[in-house]
Coordinates of C-alpha atoms and ligand atoms in Angstrom, one line a residue:
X123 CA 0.0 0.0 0.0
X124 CA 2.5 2.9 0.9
X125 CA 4.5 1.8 -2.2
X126 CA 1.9 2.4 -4.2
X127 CA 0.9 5.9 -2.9
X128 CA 4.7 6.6 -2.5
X129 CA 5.5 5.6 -6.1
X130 CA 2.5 8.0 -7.4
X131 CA 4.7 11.1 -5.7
X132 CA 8.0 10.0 -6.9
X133 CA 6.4 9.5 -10.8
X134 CA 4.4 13.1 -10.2
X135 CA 7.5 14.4 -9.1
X136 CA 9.5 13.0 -12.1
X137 CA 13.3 13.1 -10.8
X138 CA 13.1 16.0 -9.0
X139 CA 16.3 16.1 -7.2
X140 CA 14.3 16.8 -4.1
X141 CA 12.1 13.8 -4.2
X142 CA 13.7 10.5 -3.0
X143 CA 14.4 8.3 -5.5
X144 CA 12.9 5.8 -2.7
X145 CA 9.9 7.1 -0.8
X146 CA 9.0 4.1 0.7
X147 CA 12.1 2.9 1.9
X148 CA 12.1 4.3 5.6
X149 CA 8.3 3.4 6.2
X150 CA 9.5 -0.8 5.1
X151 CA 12.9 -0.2 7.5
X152 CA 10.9 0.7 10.5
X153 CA 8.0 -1.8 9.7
X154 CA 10.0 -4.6 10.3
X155 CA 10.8 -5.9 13.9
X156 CA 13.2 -7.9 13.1
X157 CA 14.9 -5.4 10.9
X158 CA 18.0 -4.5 13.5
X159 CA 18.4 -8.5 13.6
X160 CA 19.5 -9.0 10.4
X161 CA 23.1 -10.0 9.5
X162 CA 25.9 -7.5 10.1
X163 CA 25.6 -4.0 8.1
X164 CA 26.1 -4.3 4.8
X165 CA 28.1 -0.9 4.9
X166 CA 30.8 -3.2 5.8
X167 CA 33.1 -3.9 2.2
X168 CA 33.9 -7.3 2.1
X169 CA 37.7 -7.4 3.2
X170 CA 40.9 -6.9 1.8
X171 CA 42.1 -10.0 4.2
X172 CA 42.7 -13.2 1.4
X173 CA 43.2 -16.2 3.2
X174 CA 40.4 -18.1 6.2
X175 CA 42.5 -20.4 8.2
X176 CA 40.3 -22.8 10.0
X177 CA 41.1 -25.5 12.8
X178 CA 39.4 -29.0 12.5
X179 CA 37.9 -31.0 15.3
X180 CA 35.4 -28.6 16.4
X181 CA 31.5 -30.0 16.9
X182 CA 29.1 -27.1 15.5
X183 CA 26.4 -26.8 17.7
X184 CA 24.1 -23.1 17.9
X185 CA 22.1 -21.1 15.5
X186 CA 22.5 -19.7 11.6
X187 CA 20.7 -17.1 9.7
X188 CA 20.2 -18.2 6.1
X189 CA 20.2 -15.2 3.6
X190 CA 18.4 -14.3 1.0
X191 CA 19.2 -16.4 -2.2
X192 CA 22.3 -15.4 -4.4
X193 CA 20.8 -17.1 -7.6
X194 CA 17.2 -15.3 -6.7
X195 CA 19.0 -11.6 -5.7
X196 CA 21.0 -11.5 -8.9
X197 CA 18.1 -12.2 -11.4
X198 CA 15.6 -10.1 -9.5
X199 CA 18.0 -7.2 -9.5
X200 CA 17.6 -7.5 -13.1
X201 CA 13.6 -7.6 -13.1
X202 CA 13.7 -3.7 -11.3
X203 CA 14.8 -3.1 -15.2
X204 CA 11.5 -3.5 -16.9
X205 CA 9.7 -0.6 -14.9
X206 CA 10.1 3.4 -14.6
X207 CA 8.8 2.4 -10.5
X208 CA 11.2 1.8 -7.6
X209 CA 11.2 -1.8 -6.4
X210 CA 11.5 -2.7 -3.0
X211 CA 13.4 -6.0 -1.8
X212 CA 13.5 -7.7 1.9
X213 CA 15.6 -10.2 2.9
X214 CA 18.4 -9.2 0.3
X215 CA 22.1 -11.1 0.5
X216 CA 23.7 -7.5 0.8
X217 CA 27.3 -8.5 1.8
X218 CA 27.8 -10.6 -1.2
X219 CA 30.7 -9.5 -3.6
X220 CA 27.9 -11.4 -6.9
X221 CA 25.8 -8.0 -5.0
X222 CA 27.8 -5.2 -5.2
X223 CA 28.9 -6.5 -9.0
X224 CA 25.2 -6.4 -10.2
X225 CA 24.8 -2.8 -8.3
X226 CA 27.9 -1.7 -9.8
X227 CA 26.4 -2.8 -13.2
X228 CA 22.9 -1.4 -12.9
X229 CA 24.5 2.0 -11.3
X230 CA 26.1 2.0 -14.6
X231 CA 23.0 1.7 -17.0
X232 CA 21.6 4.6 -14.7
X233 CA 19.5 2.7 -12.1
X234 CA 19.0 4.7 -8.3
X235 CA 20.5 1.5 -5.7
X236 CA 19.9 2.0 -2.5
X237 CA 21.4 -1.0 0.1
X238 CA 21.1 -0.8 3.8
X239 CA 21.4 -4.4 6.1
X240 CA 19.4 -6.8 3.8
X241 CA 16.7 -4.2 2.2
X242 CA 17.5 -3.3 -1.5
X243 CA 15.8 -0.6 -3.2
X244 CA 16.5 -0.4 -6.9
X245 CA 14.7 2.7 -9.3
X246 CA 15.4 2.0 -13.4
X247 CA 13.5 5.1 -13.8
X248 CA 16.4 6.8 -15.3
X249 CA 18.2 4.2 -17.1
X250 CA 20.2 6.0 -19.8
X251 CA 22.3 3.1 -21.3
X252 CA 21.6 0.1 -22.6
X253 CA 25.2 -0.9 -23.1
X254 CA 27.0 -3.6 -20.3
X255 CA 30.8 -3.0 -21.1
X256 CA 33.1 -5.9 -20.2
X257 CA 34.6 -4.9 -17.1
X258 CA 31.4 -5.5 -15.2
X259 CA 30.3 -8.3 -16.9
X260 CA 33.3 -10.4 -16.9
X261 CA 33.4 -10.0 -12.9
X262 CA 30.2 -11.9 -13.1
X263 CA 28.2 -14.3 -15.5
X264 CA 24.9 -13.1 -14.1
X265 CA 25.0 -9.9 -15.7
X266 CA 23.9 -11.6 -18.9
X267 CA 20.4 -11.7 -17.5
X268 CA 19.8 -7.5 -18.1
X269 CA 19.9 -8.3 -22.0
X270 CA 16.5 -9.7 -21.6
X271 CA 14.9 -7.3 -19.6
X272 CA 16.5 -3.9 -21.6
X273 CA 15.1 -5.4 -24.7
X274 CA 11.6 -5.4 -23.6
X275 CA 11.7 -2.4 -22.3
X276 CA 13.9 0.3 -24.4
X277 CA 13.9 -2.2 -27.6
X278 CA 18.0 -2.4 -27.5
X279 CA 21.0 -3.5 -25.8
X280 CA 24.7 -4.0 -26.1
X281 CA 25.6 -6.8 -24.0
X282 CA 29.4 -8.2 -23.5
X283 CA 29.2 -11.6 -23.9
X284 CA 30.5 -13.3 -20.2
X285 CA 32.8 -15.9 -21.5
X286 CA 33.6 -18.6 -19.2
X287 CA 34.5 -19.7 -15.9
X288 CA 36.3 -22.7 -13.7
X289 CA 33.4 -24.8 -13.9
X290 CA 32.9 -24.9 -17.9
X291 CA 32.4 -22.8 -21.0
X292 CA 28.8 -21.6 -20.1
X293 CA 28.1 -20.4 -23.3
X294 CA 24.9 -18.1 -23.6
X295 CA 23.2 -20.0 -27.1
X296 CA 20.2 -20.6 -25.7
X297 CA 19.4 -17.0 -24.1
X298 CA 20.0 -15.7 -27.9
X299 CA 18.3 -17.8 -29.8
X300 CA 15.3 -17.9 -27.8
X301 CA 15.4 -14.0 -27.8
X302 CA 15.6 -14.1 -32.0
X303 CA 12.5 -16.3 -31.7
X304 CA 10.3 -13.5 -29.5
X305 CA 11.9 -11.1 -33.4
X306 CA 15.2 -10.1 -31.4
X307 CA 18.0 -9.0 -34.4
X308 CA 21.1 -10.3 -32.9
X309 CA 24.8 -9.4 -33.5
X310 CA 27.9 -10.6 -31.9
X311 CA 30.5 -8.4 -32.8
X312 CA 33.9 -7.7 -30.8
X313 CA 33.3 -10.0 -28.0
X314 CA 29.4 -7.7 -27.7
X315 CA 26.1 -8.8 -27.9
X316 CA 24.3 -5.9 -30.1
X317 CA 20.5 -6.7 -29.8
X318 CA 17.7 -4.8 -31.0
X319 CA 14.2 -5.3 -31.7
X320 CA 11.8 -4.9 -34.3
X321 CA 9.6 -1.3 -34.7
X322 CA 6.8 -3.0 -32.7
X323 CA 9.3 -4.7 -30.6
X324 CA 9.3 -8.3 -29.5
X325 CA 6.6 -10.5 -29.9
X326 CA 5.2 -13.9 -28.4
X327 CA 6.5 -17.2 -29.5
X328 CA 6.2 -20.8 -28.9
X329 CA 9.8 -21.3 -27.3
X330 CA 11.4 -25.1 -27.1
X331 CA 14.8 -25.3 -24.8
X332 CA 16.9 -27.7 -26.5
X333 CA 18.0 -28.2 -22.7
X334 CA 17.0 -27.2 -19.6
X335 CA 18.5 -24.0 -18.6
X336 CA 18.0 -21.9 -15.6
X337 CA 19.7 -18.7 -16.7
X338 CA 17.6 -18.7 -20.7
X339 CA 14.3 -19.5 -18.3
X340 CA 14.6 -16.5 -16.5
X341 CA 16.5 -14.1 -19.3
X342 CA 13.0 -15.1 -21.8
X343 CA 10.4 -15.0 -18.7
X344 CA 11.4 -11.7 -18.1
X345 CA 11.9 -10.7 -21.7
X346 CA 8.3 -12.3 -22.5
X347 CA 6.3 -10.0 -19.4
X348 CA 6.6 -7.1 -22.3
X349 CA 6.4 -8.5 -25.2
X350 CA 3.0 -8.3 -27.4
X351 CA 0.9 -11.2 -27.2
X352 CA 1.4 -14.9 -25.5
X353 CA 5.2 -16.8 -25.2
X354 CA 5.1 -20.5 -24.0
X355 CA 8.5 -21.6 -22.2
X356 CA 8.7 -25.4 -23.1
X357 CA 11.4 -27.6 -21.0
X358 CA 11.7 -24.2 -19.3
X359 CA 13.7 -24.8 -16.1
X360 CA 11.8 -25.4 -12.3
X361 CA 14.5 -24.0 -9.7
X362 CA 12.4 -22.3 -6.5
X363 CA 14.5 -19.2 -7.4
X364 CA 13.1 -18.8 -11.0
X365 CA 9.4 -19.6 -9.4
X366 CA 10.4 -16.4 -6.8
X367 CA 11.1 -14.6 -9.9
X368 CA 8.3 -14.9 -11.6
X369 CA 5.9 -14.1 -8.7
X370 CA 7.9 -10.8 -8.0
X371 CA 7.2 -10.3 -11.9
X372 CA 3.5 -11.4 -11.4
X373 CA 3.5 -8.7 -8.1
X374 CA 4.6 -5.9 -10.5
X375 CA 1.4 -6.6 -13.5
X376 CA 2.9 -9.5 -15.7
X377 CA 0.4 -12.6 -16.3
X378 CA 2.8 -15.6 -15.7
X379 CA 1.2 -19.5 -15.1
X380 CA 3.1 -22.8 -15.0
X381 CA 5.5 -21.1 -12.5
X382 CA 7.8 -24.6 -11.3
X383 CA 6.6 -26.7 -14.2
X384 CA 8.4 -27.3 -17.4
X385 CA 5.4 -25.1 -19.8
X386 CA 5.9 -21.2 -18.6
X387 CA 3.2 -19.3 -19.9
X388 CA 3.5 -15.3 -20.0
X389 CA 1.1 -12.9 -21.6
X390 CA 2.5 -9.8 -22.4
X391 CA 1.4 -6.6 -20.9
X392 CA 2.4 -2.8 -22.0
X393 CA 4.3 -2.1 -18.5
X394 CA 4.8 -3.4 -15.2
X395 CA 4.9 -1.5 -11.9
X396 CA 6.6 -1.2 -8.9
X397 CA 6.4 -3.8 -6.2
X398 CA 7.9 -4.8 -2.7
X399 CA 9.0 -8.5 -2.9
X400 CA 10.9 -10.9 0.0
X401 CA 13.5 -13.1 -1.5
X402 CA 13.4 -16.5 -0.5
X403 CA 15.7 -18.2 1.3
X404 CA 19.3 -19.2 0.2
X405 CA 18.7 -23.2 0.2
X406 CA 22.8 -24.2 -1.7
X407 CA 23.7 -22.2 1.9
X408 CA 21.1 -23.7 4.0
X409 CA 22.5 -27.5 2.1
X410 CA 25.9 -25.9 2.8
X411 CA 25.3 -25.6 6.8
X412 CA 23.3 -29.2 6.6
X413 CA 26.3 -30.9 5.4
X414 CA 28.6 -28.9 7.8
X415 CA 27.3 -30.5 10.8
X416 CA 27.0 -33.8 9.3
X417 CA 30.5 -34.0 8.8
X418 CA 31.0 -32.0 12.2
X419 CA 28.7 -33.7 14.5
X420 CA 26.0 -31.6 16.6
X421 CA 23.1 -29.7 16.5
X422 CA 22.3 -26.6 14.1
X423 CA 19.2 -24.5 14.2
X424 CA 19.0 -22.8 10.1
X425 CA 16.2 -20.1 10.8
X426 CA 14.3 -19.1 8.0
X427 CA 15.2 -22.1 5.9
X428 CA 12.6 -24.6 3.3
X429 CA 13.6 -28.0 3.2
X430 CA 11.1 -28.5 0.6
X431 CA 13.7 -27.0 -1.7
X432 CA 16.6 -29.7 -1.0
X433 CA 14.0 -32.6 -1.1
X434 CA 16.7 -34.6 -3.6
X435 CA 19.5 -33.7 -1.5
X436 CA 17.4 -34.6 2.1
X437 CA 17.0 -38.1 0.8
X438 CA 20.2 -39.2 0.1
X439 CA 21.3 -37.0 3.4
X440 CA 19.1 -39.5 5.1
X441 CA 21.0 -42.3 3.3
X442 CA 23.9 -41.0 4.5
X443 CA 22.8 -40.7 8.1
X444 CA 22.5 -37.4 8.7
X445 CA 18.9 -36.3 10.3
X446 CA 17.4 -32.7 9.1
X447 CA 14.0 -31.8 10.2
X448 CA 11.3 -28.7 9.4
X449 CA 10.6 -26.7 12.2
X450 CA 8.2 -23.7 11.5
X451 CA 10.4 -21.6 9.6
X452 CA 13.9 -23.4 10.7
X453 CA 15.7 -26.4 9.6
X454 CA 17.1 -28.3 12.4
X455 CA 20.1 -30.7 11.7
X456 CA 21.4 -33.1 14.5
X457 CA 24.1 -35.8 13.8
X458 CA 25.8 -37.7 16.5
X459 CA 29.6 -38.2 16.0
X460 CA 30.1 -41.8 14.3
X461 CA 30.9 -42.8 10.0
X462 CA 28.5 -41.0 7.3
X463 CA 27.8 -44.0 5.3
X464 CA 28.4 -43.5 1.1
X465 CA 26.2 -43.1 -1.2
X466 CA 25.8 -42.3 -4.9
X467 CA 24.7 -39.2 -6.2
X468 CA 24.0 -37.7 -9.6
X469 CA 23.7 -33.6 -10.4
X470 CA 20.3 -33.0 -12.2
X471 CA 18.3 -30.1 -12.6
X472 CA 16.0 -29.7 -10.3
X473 CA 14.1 -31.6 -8.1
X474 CA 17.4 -33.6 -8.8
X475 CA 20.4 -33.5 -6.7
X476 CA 21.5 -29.9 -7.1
X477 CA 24.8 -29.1 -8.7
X478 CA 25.6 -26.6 -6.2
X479 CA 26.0 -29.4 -3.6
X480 CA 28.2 -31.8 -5.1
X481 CA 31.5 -30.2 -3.8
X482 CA 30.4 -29.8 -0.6
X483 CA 28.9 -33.6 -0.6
X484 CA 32.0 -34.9 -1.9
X485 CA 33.7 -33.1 1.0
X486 CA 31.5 -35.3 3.3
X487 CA 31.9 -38.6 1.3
X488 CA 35.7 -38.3 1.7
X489 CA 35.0 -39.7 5.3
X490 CA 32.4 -42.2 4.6
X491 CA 32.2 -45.9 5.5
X492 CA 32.5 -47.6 2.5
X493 CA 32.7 -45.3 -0.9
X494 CA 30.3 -43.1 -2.9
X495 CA 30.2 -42.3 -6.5
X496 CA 29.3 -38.5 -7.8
X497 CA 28.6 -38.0 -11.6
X498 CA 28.4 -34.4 -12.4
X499 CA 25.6 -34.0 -15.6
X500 CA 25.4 -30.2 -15.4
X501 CA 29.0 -28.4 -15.8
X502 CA 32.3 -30.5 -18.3
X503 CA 34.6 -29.2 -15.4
X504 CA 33.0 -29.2 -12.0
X505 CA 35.6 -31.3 -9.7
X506 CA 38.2 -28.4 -9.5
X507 CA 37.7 -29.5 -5.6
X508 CA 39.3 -32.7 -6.0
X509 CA 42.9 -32.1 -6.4
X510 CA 42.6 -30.2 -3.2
X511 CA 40.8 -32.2 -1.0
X512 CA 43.4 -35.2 -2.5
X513 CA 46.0 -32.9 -0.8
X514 CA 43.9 -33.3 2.5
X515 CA 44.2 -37.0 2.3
X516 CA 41.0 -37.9 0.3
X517 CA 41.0 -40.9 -1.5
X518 CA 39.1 -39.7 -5.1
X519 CA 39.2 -41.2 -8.6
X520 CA 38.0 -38.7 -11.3
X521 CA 36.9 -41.1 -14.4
X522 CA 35.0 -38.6 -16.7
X523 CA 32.3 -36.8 -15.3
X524 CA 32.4 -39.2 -12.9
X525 CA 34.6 -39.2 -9.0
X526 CA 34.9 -42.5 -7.1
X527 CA 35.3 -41.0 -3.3
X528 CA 36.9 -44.0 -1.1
X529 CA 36.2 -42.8 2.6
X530 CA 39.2 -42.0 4.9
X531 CA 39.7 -42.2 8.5
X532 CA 40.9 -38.9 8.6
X533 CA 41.9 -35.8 7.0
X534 CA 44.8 -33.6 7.2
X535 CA 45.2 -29.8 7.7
X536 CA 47.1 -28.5 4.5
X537 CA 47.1 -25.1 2.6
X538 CA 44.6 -25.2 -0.4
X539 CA 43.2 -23.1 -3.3
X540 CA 39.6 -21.7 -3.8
X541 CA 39.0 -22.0 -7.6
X542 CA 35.2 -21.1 -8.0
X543 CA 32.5 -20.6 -5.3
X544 CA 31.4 -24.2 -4.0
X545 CA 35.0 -25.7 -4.3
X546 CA 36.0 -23.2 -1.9
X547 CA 33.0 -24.0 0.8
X548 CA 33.8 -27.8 0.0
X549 CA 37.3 -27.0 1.5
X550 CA 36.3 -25.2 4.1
X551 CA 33.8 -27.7 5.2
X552 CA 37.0 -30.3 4.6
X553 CA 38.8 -27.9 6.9
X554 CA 36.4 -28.1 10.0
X555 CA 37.0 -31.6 10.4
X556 CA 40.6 -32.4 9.2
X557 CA 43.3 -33.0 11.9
X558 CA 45.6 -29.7 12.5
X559 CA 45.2 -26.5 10.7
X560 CA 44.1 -25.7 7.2
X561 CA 44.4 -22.6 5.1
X562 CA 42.4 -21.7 2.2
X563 CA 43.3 -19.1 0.1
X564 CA 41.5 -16.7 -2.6
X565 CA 39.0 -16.1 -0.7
X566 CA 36.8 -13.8 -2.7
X567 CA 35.7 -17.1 -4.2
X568 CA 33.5 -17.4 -1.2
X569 CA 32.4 -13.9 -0.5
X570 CA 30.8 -13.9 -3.9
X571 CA 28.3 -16.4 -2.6
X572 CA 28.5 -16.5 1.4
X573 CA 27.3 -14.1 3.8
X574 CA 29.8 -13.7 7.1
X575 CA 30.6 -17.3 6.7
X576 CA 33.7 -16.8 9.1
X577 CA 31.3 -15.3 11.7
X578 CA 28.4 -17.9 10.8
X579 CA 30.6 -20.7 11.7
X580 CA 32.5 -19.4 14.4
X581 CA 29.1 -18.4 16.0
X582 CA 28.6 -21.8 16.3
X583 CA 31.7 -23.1 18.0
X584 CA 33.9 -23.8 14.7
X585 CA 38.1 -22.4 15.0
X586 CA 37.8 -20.4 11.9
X587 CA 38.9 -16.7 11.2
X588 CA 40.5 -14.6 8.3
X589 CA 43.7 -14.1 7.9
Ligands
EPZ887 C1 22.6 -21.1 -12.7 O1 23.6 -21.0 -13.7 C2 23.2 -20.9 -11.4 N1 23.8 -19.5 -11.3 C3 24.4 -21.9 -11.1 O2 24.9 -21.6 -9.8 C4 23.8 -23.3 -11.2 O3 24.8 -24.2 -11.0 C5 23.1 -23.5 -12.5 O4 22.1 -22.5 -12.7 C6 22.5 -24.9 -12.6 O5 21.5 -25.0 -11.6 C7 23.0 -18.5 -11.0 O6 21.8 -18.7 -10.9 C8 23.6 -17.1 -10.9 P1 22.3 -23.2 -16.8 P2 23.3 -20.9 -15.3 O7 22.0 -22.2 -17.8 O8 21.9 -20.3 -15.4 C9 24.6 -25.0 -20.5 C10 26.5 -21.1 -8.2 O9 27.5 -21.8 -7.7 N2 24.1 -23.9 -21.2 O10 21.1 -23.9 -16.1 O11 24.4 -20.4 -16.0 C11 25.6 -24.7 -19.4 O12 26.9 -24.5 -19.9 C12 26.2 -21.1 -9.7 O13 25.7 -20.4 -7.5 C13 24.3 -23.9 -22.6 O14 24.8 -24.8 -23.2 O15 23.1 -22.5 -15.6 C14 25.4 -25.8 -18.4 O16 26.2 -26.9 -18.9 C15 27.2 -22.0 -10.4 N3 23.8 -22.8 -23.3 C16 24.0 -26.2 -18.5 O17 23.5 -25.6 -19.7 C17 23.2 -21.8 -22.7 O18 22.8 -20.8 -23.4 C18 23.1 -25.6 -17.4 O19 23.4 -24.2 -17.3 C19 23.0 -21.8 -21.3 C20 23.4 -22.9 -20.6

């Protein structure tokens, strides 16, 4: 309600340097109780300090806040795009490095960014450039997901293409050609995406994904809100974070159905309006924190946390012999000390196992009874962790995109390498349980993706600090 009314001052007012760029801001930082709660001020730049050096054989036993979901934050950064309104959003992963790269990004295109705890107030009111240059978007992949949204809306952008990273290629075919298919005319020209659309601009199409792909889901959902006419999604991808998308798209006008399915329908509407939205929960942290205390032993409480969303990954926890329970809006994970047994797991999308587990899984199958198998479906290099955890004393056999993980008595303390985001949690993970002290550099890996994990873990009894 007050965004509404507020929204109707700021558009009256049209970028009147007086007039907040965010009228409704204050009114949703003193509605919330639990606002002063939150994690620690996201004022605080993550730090210049490279290294965490963490001391094994500690049980975790206390209480973590899960944030706001990275892979939902990023994408519905990108959403504020296709309207003139501000957008309000609770619950937002502030601290994150991925963050600050998107806000950098969107500063750059013109967009008002306002960032206080975990509220997030974006205005694309006055956007002036459609053009992502390649120092922003080669510090993250994500920023591919604006092309979509700065079509619909100002009919062109110039996009560098993100090239790839540790984990694969991650090329970006199915986001264009899906876009040519709603009348985009694509270019790739000096490393650039050139887009523009049609004098009408786009229009609906029947869209078939080749493959299921999370990032061309969400890029065409949001493309689709503006187009004219209907655009079906088929084999669309089903993460919770693209369903929390599309209902913060559905808050702000668009007409979306089939939200989780593989058939996303989306009828286009002439604009979309400004909307206050709560990000759901981060479940690849939540799993993260699961696992931890499997391979730990104790008790953790995850507040605001849905194990519905790691249903895969629950059951072959449960195999495994680790115990995780729903309790109102916390997960509650209890594992007595004693052997995880192995078990066999396969990345899929999802429901399947997810992806962003497997690193931290194979961490915890490096001490099983017995031995597991992982075979990694989604990404041709995703076991940059297993040279590192080898050098801990894991027993693992890479055989394609396959790793046989023989379980080990024990690990031992060693300095290691972050390479991308879950290899790096997978060490530290290997590091609260390995005999004597373990040092993992390159942080910044894990700051893209981990809120105050240092302070999250040590909260809870871990020997872990920076360094
Ligand atoms: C998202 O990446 C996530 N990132 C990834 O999380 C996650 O691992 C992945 O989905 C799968 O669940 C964010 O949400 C920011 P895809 P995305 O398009 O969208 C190939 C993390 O650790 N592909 O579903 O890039 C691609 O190479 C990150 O938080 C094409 O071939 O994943 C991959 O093999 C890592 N052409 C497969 O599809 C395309 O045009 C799945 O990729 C697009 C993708």
């Amino acid at each position: 309600m007050f965004v509404k009314q507020a929204t109707q001052t700021a558009r009256e007012n049209t970028w009147d340097k007086k007039v907040s760029p965010f009228p409704a801001f204050d009114q949703l930082k003193s509605s919330r109780s639990t606002y002063q709660q939150k994690s620690p001020d996201t004022n605080a730049q993550p730090s210049k300090l490279d290294k965490i050096i963490v001391r094994g054989g500690q049980e975790l036993n206390g209480v973590i806040p899960i944030s706001g979901a990275k892979n939902a934050a990023l994408k519905l950064m990108c959403a504020a795009l296709l309207t003139d309104e501000p957008v309000y959003f609770e619950n937002a992963p502030n601290m994150l490095r991925d963050i600050q790269s998107q806000t950098d990004l969107m500063t750059h295109l013109g967009c008002h960014i306002r960032r206080e705890r975990d509220l997030m107030a974006i205005n694309a009111g006055p956007v002036h450039s459609q053009t992502a240059p390649y120092d922003l978007v080669r510090k993250m992949r994500t920023s591919i997901l604006v092309l979509g949204p700065l079509l619909a809306r100002f009919g062109q952008a110039k996009v560098s293409l993100p090239g790839g990273c540790a984990i694969g290629t991650r090329p970006v075919d199915l986001h264009l050609k899906a876009l040519e298919e709603l009348g985009a005319q694509i270019k790739l020209e000096n490393g650039y995406i050139d887009a523009k659309t049609p004098q009408g601009g786009l229009q609906g199409a029947k869209i078939l994904f080749p493959k299921v792909s999370v990032g061309a889901t969400e890029n065409l959902l949001m493309a689709a809100t503006l187009a004219k006419g209907t655009t079906v999604l088929a084999n669309a991808a089903k993460e919770p974070e693209i369903v929390d998308l599309g209902e913060c798209l559905i808050k702000m006008g668009a007409k979306i159905t089939g939200l989780g399915t593989e058939t996303i329908t989306i009828e286009g509407v002439p604009e979309l309006k400004g909307t206050t939205h709560s990000i759901l929960p981060d479940r690849i942290e939540a799993g993260t924190y699961i696992i931890a205390a499997g391979m730990t032993g104790g008790t953790l409480k995850l507040q605001n946390a849905r194990i519905e969303h790691l249903s895969a990954a629950m059951g072959l926890l449960s195999q495994a012999g680790i115990e995780v329970e729903q309790s109102d809006q916390d997960i509650i994970v209890h594992r007595e000390i004693g052997r995880i047994l192995g078990v066999d797991i396969m990345t899929e999308p999802y429901p399947g196992f997810p992806t962003d587990l497997q690193a931290q899984f194979m961490a915890m199958l490096s001490l099983c009874q017995g031995a597991g198998m992982i075979t990694e479906t989604i990404f041709e290099n995703r076991f940059m962790h297993v040279p590192e955890l080898c050098r801990m004393g894991a027993d693992i056999t890479v055989q394609g995109n396959s790793a046989i993980v023989r379980g080990v008595e024990s690990l031992k303390g060693a300095e290691v390498m972050a390479t991308d985001l879950r290899a790096s949690v997978a060490l530290v993970l290997a590091g609260l349980v390995a005999e004597g002290e373990t040092t993992i550099n390159r942080i910044y890996h894990l700051e893209r993706g981990y809120e105050d994990i240092v302070g999250k873990l040590s909260a809870c009894g871990a020997d872990i600090r920076k360094a």
